[in-house]
Amino acid sequence: MSSDDEPAWQRQYGPWAVIAGGSEGVGAEFALLLARAGINLVLIARKPGPLRGTAERCREFGGQVRELAVDLTDPAGVAQIIAATTDLEVGLLIYNAGANTHSAEFLDGDLRAFQQVIDLNVTTPLQLIHHFAGPMRARRRGGVLLAGSLTGYQGSARHSVYGGVKAFTRIYAEGLWLELRDHNVHVLELVLGVTRTPAMQRVGLNFDIPGMPVSDPADVAREGLARLPHGPVHVVSAHADNPALRATPDRAEAVLASHRMMQKLLGGAPTRDSDAPPIG
Ligand SMILES: NC(=O)c1ccc[n+]([C@@H]2O[C@H](COP(=O)([O-])OP(=O)(O)OC[C@H]3O[C@@H](n4cnc5c(N)ncnc54)[C@H](OP(=O)(O)O)[C@@H]3O)[C@@H](O)[C@H]2O)c1
């Protein structure tokens, strides 16, 4: 992005943007780019500390920033977000939160914990998009950006539900893009590969597998905003060669090859360990 883009962003996505998962990693980088472009922000995350830190960095650009400490898997969360934004004209919704929170083989896992993965990635974003994108369509300007994952292109052990929800959002984004393109509301599913975010650093992903690309959150956010007018789906360029993106008729071979790579990524954790760390 160059500073030349900033007035166009304000016209298309201002005056307020809501970022769900806007305190850390790619979400925080989106926030900083938009703040620099003069767009006011509503930042949502659970932990007040990082939320405050990112909000303060964004305020240095002179705009307004609201901090909302809300759990996006809480059934009351959407109502809290709506109540805290009723007086705002929201022109951009970025739904970044969504890393896997329950990495278990399906039959050994906890259904309530899987439900939280579904709520974080499907139930809540759909409710927020329904609320915020209706007025965007009426105004004939705006944007919706969803964070997707390569995991949504191919099944993987301990990520059956997570891969499923990421596949859902990609197909959903394509449909929404079709429905909103004639109304000048941009829709993009930004597909991330392995990215060095604080969440993934905390779970101890092995970022050092030879030949495996690892993205930087600031690069991902820049690329995401640049691609937002050109939906419906964009795979972050560092990961464009990922074999998961090439549909092959032999799905068993494709899934097993990806499974072997995933084992390396998780640091050789045994396949059937239902307590393996979550992964983006
Ligand atoms: N990092 C990767 O390697 C990778 C790879 C593929 C796809 N992705 C996708 O990229 C997105 C960002 O991933 P990430 O690695 O940065 O981890 P993440 O935990 O999904 O996102 C971090 C942001 O979301 C907030 N958040 C997470 N859960 C929340 C909840 N229940 N309620 C409210 N806020 C919540 C975090 O703050 P709090 O923790 O304070 O709530 C933080 O601001 C996700 O959608 C993920 O699926 C990431």
Tab-separated table of C-alpha atoms and ligand atoms in Angstrom:
chain	number	residue	atom	x	y	z
A	1	MET	CA	0.000	0.000	0.000
A	2	SER	CA	1.220	3.508	-0.649
A	3	SER	CA	0.019	6.755	0.895
A	4	ASP	CA	-1.740	7.353	-2.454
A	5	ASP	CA	-4.239	4.662	-1.478
A	6	GLU	CA	-5.256	6.343	1.780
A	7	PRO	CA	-7.876	8.826	0.443
A	8	ALA	CA	-9.452	6.004	-1.595
A	9	TRP	CA	-9.607	3.824	1.521
A	10	GLN	CA	-11.325	6.605	3.472
A	11	ARG	CA	-13.926	7.035	0.739
A	12	GLN	CA	-14.597	3.324	0.356
A	13	TYR	CA	-14.138	2.043	3.942
A	14	GLY	CA	-14.437	5.035	6.292
A	15	PRO	CA	-15.239	6.633	8.592
A	16	TRP	CA	-15.165	3.637	10.991
A	17	ALA	CA	-13.746	0.120	10.684
A	18	VAL	CA	-14.507	-2.742	13.057
A	19	ILE	CA	-11.714	-5.290	13.508
A	20	ALA	CA	-12.679	-8.497	15.302
A	21	GLY	CA	-9.361	-9.805	16.579
A	22	GLY	CA	-7.706	-6.409	16.257
A	23	SER	CA	-5.258	-6.472	19.163
A	24	GLU	CA	-2.413	-8.647	17.939
A	25	GLY	CA	-0.718	-10.097	14.885
A	26	VAL	CA	-2.365	-9.496	11.521
A	27	GLY	CA	-5.372	-7.799	13.195
A	28	ALA	CA	-3.130	-5.213	14.875
A	29	GLU	CA	-1.329	-4.594	11.572
A	30	PHE	CA	-4.653	-3.983	9.814
A	31	ALA	CA	-5.498	-1.527	12.583
A	32	LEU	CA	-2.255	0.412	12.207
A	33	LEU	CA	-2.588	0.667	8.415
A	34	LEU	CA	-6.172	1.895	8.666
A	35	ALA	CA	-5.374	4.348	11.474
A	36	ARG	CA	-2.596	5.782	9.347
A	37	ALA	CA	-5.125	6.200	6.537
A	38	GLY	CA	-7.352	8.276	8.834
A	39	ILE	CA	-10.016	5.643	9.510
A	40	ASN	CA	-11.447	5.416	13.031
A	41	LEU	CA	-11.403	2.002	14.657
A	42	VAL	CA	-13.354	-0.331	16.878
A	43	LEU	CA	-10.917	-2.998	18.056
A	44	ILE	CA	-12.274	-6.226	19.523
A	45	ALA	CA	-10.362	-8.895	21.463
A	46	ARG	CA	-10.566	-10.670	24.821
A	47	LYS	CA	-7.395	-9.554	26.603
A	48	PRO	CA	-7.603	-5.863	27.582
A	49	GLY	CA	-3.790	-5.414	27.778
A	50	PRO	CA	-2.826	-6.013	24.118
A	51	LEU	CA	-6.072	-4.292	23.078
A	52	ARG	CA	-5.055	-1.152	24.955
A	53	GLY	CA	-1.497	-1.310	23.555
A	54	THR	CA	-2.657	-1.499	19.932
A	55	ALA	CA	-5.368	1.112	20.478
A	56	GLU	CA	-2.802	3.560	21.877
A	57	ARG	CA	-0.455	3.033	18.934
A	58	CYS	CA	-3.377	3.666	16.559
A	59	ARG	CA	-4.474	6.839	18.391
A	60	GLU	CA	-1.057	8.335	17.662
A	61	PHE	CA	-2.285	8.837	14.084
A	62	GLY	CA	-4.979	11.191	15.394
A	63	GLY	CA	-8.162	9.196	14.862
A	64	GLN	CA	-10.633	7.744	17.347
A	65	VAL	CA	-10.287	4.206	18.641
A	66	ARG	CA	-12.793	2.251	20.714
A	67	GLU	CA	-11.628	-0.810	22.636
A	68	LEU	CA	-14.109	-3.627	23.115
A	69	ALA	CA	-13.043	-6.500	25.357
A	70	VAL	CA	-15.512	-9.106	24.119
A	71	ASP	CA	-15.251	-12.860	23.653
A	72	LEU	CA	-16.470	-13.566	20.118
A	73	THR	CA	-17.581	-17.064	21.177
A	74	ASP	CA	-19.847	-15.661	23.885
A	75	PRO	CA	-23.494	-15.750	22.713
A	76	ALA	CA	-23.924	-12.254	24.202
A	77	GLY	CA	-20.871	-10.906	22.334
A	78	VAL	CA	-22.584	-9.784	19.146
A	79	ALA	CA	-25.222	-7.804	21.068
A	80	GLN	CA	-22.404	-6.085	23.002
A	81	ILE	CA	-20.663	-5.150	19.765
A	82	ILE	CA	-23.866	-3.857	18.202
A	83	ALA	CA	-24.671	-1.792	21.302
A	84	ALA	CA	-21.177	-0.281	21.338
A	85	THR	CA	-21.342	0.773	17.675
A	86	THR	CA	-24.935	1.961	17.126
A	87	ASP	CA	-23.826	5.581	16.768
A	88	LEU	CA	-21.123	4.778	14.190
A	89	GLU	CA	-21.081	4.576	10.410
A	90	VAL	CA	-19.086	1.398	9.886
A	91	GLY	CA	-17.666	1.067	6.393
A	92	LEU	CA	-15.351	-1.889	6.932
A	93	LEU	CA	-15.601	-5.116	8.889
A	94	ILE	CA	-12.458	-7.194	9.233
A	95	TYR	CA	-12.988	-10.557	10.884
A	96	ASN	CA	-9.489	-11.716	11.785
A	97	ALA	CA	-9.956	-13.823	14.944
A	98	GLY	CA	-10.342	-17.498	14.177
A	99	ALA	CA	-7.293	-19.660	14.900
A	100	ASN	CA	-8.081	-23.182	15.943
A	101	THR	CA	-8.785	-23.519	19.660
A	102	HIS	CA	-9.442	-27.251	19.856
A	103	SER	CA	-6.911	-29.502	18.123
A	104	ALA	CA	-8.220	-32.952	18.878
A	105	GLU	CA	-9.120	-35.928	16.792
A	106	PHE	CA	-12.844	-35.604	16.297
A	107	LEU	CA	-14.030	-38.636	18.239
A	108	ASP	CA	-11.718	-37.871	21.172
A	109	GLY	CA	-12.563	-34.168	21.267
A	110	ASP	CA	-15.062	-32.215	23.266
A	111	LEU	CA	-18.150	-31.222	21.287
A	112	ARG	CA	-18.587	-27.981	23.211
A	113	ALA	CA	-15.001	-26.990	22.400
A	114	PHE	CA	-15.572	-27.820	18.709
A	115	GLN	CA	-18.728	-25.711	18.860
A	116	GLN	CA	-16.597	-22.745	19.962
A	117	VAL	CA	-14.452	-23.175	16.843
A	118	ILE	CA	-17.671	-23.093	14.798
A	119	ASP	CA	-19.035	-20.096	16.690
A	120	LEU	CA	-15.795	-18.107	16.364
A	121	ASN	CA	-15.486	-18.832	12.640
A	122	VAL	CA	-19.072	-19.147	11.424
A	123	THR	CA	-21.843	-18.109	13.834
A	124	THR	CA	-20.364	-14.815	14.998
A	125	PRO	CA	-18.935	-13.536	11.689
A	126	LEU	CA	-22.225	-14.278	9.931
A	127	GLN	CA	-24.148	-12.304	12.556
A	128	LEU	CA	-21.723	-9.381	12.373
A	129	ILE	CA	-21.732	-9.327	8.571
A	130	HIS	CA	-25.520	-9.455	8.534
A	131	HIS	CA	-25.587	-6.457	10.872
A	132	PHE	CA	-22.830	-4.296	9.374
A	133	ALA	CA	-22.971	-5.089	5.644
A	134	GLY	CA	-26.670	-4.269	5.223
A	135	PRO	CA	-26.058	-0.543	5.768
A	136	MET	CA	-22.947	-0.752	3.557
A	137	ARG	CA	-25.091	-2.112	0.725
A	138	ALA	CA	-27.603	0.695	1.288
A	139	ARG	CA	-24.800	3.296	1.157
A	140	ARG	CA	-23.232	1.589	-1.859
A	141	ARG	CA	-19.746	1.478	-0.383
A	142	GLY	CA	-17.820	-0.590	2.144
A	143	GLY	CA	-15.840	-3.773	2.659
A	144	VAL	CA	-15.825	-7.121	4.440
A	145	LEU	CA	-12.586	-9.041	4.896
A	146	LEU	CA	-12.440	-12.519	6.427
A	147	ALA	CA	-9.244	-14.291	7.488
A	148	GLY	CA	-9.130	-17.739	5.935
A	149	SER	CA	-6.604	-20.545	6.014
A	150	LEU	CA	-4.928	-23.016	3.682
A	151	THR	CA	-6.325	-25.576	6.125
A	152	GLY	CA	-9.684	-24.882	4.484
A	153	TYR	CA	-8.512	-26.456	1.239
A	154	GLN	CA	-7.705	-29.918	2.524
A	155	GLY	CA	-8.633	-32.115	5.461
A	156	SER	CA	-6.089	-32.622	8.226
A	157	ALA	CA	-6.000	-34.709	11.385
A	158	ARG	CA	-6.960	-32.826	14.567
A	159	HIS	CA	-8.240	-30.013	12.349
A	160	SER	CA	-11.315	-31.657	10.879
A	161	VAL	CA	-13.640	-29.019	12.318
A	162	TYR	CA	-11.219	-26.124	11.871
A	163	GLY	CA	-10.562	-27.067	8.222
A	164	GLY	CA	-14.300	-27.394	7.715
A	165	VAL	CA	-15.125	-23.929	9.024
A	166	LYS	CA	-12.368	-22.337	6.947
A	167	ALA	CA	-13.710	-24.104	3.845
A	168	PHE	CA	-17.154	-22.812	4.761
A	169	THR	CA	-16.051	-19.174	5.037
A	170	ARG	CA	-14.253	-19.325	1.698
A	171	ILE	CA	-17.298	-20.584	-0.154
A	172	TYR	CA	-19.533	-18.229	1.831
A	173	ALA	CA	-17.270	-15.289	0.898
A	174	GLU	CA	-17.540	-16.191	-2.769
A	175	GLY	CA	-21.331	-16.104	-2.580
A	176	LEU	CA	-21.391	-12.882	-0.599
A	177	TRP	CA	-18.982	-11.297	-3.078
A	178	LEU	CA	-21.351	-12.188	-5.921
A	179	GLU	CA	-24.299	-10.697	-4.034
A	180	LEU	CA	-22.547	-7.439	-3.119
A	181	ARG	CA	-20.330	-6.723	-6.107
A	182	ASP	CA	-22.980	-4.680	-7.907
A	183	HIS	CA	-23.491	-2.641	-4.724
A	184	ASN	CA	-19.845	-1.549	-4.464
A	185	VAL	CA	-19.245	-3.489	-1.240
A	186	HIS	CA	-15.912	-5.323	-1.459
A	187	VAL	CA	-15.713	-8.863	-0.076
A	188	LEU	CA	-12.501	-10.834	0.376
A	189	GLU	CA	-11.507	-14.086	1.997
A	190	LEU	CA	-7.789	-13.562	2.644
A	191	VAL	CA	-6.234	-17.012	2.852
A	192	LEU	CA	-3.281	-17.154	5.216
A	193	GLY	CA	-0.540	-19.744	5.341
A	194	VAL	CA	1.783	-20.110	8.309
A	195	THR	CA	2.236	-16.627	9.764
A	196	ARG	CA	4.408	-15.566	12.661
A	197	THR	CA	1.627	-14.222	14.884
A	198	PRO	CA	1.803	-13.986	18.684
A	199	ALA	CA	-0.954	-16.622	18.930
A	200	MET	CA	1.078	-19.115	16.886
A	201	GLN	CA	4.293	-18.213	18.702
A	202	ARG	CA	2.540	-18.962	22.014
A	203	VAL	CA	1.500	-22.434	20.891
A	204	GLY	CA	5.068	-23.157	19.802
A	205	LEU	CA	4.695	-23.800	16.064
A	206	ASN	CA	7.891	-24.905	14.388
A	207	PHE	CA	8.543	-21.992	12.005
A	208	ASP	CA	11.900	-23.407	10.897
A	209	ILE	CA	10.993	-26.251	8.562
A	210	PRO	CA	13.381	-25.979	5.586
A	211	GLY	CA	11.556	-24.711	2.513
A	212	MET	CA	8.362	-23.798	4.358
A	213	PRO	CA	7.317	-20.177	3.790
A	214	VAL	CA	6.430	-18.210	6.923
A	215	SER	CA	4.678	-14.857	6.548
A	216	ASP	CA	5.093	-11.709	8.553
A	217	PRO	CA	1.813	-10.254	9.933
A	218	ALA	CA	2.536	-6.746	8.581
A	219	ASP	CA	3.078	-8.106	5.046
A	220	VAL	CA	-0.131	-10.128	5.257
A	221	ALA	CA	-2.185	-7.111	6.361
A	222	ARG	CA	-0.724	-4.896	3.613
A	223	GLU	CA	-1.424	-7.501	0.973
A	224	GLY	CA	-4.914	-8.121	2.344
A	225	LEU	CA	-5.973	-4.491	2.158
A	226	ALA	CA	-4.459	-4.107	-1.304
A	227	ARG	CA	-6.442	-7.132	-2.526
A	228	LEU	CA	-9.730	-6.246	-0.792
A	229	PRO	CA	-11.199	-4.551	-3.905
A	230	HIS	CA	-10.320	-7.664	-5.941
A	231	GLY	CA	-12.255	-10.469	-4.183
A	232	PRO	CA	-13.571	-12.954	-3.588
A	233	VAL	CA	-10.502	-14.982	-2.504
A	234	HIS	CA	-6.810	-14.189	-2.306
A	235	VAL	CA	-4.109	-16.543	-1.082
A	236	VAL	CA	-1.239	-14.626	0.543
A	237	SER	CA	1.414	-14.622	-2.170
A	238	ALA	CA	4.149	-16.339	-0.143
A	239	HIS	CA	1.884	-19.413	-0.011
A	240	ALA	CA	0.532	-19.393	-3.565
A	241	ASP	CA	2.488	-22.546	-4.436
A	242	ASN	CA	1.040	-24.594	-1.592
A	243	PRO	CA	0.037	-28.031	-2.915
A	244	ALA	CA	-3.265	-27.826	-1.002
A	245	LEU	CA	-4.409	-25.297	-3.586
A	246	ARG	CA	-4.069	-27.740	-6.481
A	247	ALA	CA	-7.127	-29.950	-6.599
A	248	THR	CA	-6.021	-33.484	-7.344
A	249	PRO	CA	-8.327	-36.384	-8.069
A	250	ASP	CA	-6.312	-38.610	-5.690
A	251	ARG	CA	-7.503	-36.975	-2.484
A	252	ALA	CA	-6.003	-39.700	-0.253
A	253	GLU	CA	-2.489	-39.027	-1.536
A	254	ALA	CA	-2.981	-35.246	-1.287
A	255	VAL	CA	-4.289	-35.421	2.273
A	256	LEU	CA	-1.521	-37.798	3.426
A	257	ALA	CA	1.234	-35.609	1.917
A	258	SER	CA	-0.138	-32.573	3.689
A	259	HIS	CA	-0.482	-34.583	6.898
A	260	ARG	CA	3.233	-35.399	6.859
A	261	MET	CA	4.081	-31.692	6.532
A	262	MET	CA	1.682	-30.833	9.345
A	263	GLN	CA	3.472	-33.266	11.665
A	264	LYS	CA	6.718	-31.405	11.046
A	265	LEU	CA	5.016	-28.074	11.642
A	266	LEU	CA	3.730	-29.261	14.991
A	267	GLY	CA	7.255	-30.289	15.960
A	268	GLY	CA	6.781	-34.015	15.502
A	269	ALA	CA	3.867	-34.281	17.919
A	270	PRO	CA	2.336	-37.754	17.635
A	271	THR	CA	-0.631	-38.042	15.267
A	272	ARG	CA	-3.058	-39.298	17.870
A	273	ASP	CA	-2.247	-36.856	20.620
A	274	SER	CA	-5.538	-35.136	21.237
A	275	ASP	CA	-3.785	-32.440	23.301
A	276	ALA	CA	-1.715	-31.146	20.417
A	277	PRO	CA	-1.433	-27.376	20.182
A	278	PRO	CA	-3.978	-25.436	18.180
A	279	ILE	CA	-2.867	-24.044	14.864
A	280	GLY	CA	-3.918	-21.214	12.609
B	1	LIG	N1	-1.030	-17.501	12.194
B	1	LIG	C1	-1.123	-18.461	11.253
B	1	LIG	O1	-0.157	-19.208	10.998
B	1	LIG	C2	-2.407	-18.618	10.485
B	1	LIG	C3	-2.453	-19.547	9.428
B	1	LIG	C4	-3.643	-19.684	8.722
B	1	LIG	C5	-4.741	-18.923	9.034
B	1	LIG	N2	-4.670	-18.035	10.070
B	1	LIG	C6	-5.874	-17.263	10.389
B	1	LIG	O2	-5.515	-15.920	10.644
B	1	LIG	C7	-6.352	-15.354	11.654
B	1	LIG	C8	-5.488	-14.753	12.761
B	1	LIG	O3	-4.761	-15.798	13.369
B	1	LIG	P1	-3.784	-15.586	14.608
B	1	LIG	O4	-2.696	-16.577	14.452
B	1	LIG	O5	-3.390	-14.166	14.757
B	1	LIG	O6	-4.630	-16.032	15.889
B	1	LIG	P2	-6.099	-15.599	16.445
B	1	LIG	O7	-6.109	-16.005	17.866
B	1	LIG	O8	-7.167	-16.146	15.599
B	1	LIG	O9	-6.147	-14.022	16.244
B	1	LIG	C9	-5.589	-13.150	17.100
B	1	LIG	C10	-6.531	-11.998	17.387
B	1	LIG	O10	-7.882	-12.437	17.594
B	1	LIG	C11	-8.272	-12.192	18.976
B	1	LIG	N3	-9.146	-13.300	19.384
B	1	LIG	C12	-8.899	-14.624	19.309
B	1	LIG	N4	-9.932	-15.317	19.818
B	1	LIG	C13	-10.885	-14.403	20.190
B	1	LIG	C14	-12.160	-14.498	20.794
B	1	LIG	N5	-12.699	-15.676	21.121
B	1	LIG	N6	-12.842	-13.365	21.047
B	1	LIG	C15	-12.309	-12.152	20.746
B	1	LIG	N7	-11.104	-12.014	20.171
B	1	LIG	C16	-10.382	-13.127	19.900
B	1	LIG	C17	-6.933	-12.123	19.705
B	1	LIG	O11	-6.982	-11.409	20.921
B	1	LIG	P3	-7.328	-12.148	22.321
B	1	LIG	O12	-6.501	-13.418	22.347
B	1	LIG	O13	-6.959	-11.156	23.370
B	1	LIG	O14	-8.795	-12.422	22.304
B	1	LIG	C18	-6.099	-11.363	18.682
B	1	LIG	O15	-6.441	-10.008	18.635
B	1	LIG	C19	-7.265	-16.492	12.118
B	1	LIG	O16	-8.519	-16.398	11.484
B	1	LIG	C20	-6.548	-17.748	11.672
B	1	LIG	O17	-7.430	-18.830	11.429
B	1	LIG	C21	-3.542	-17.863	10.799
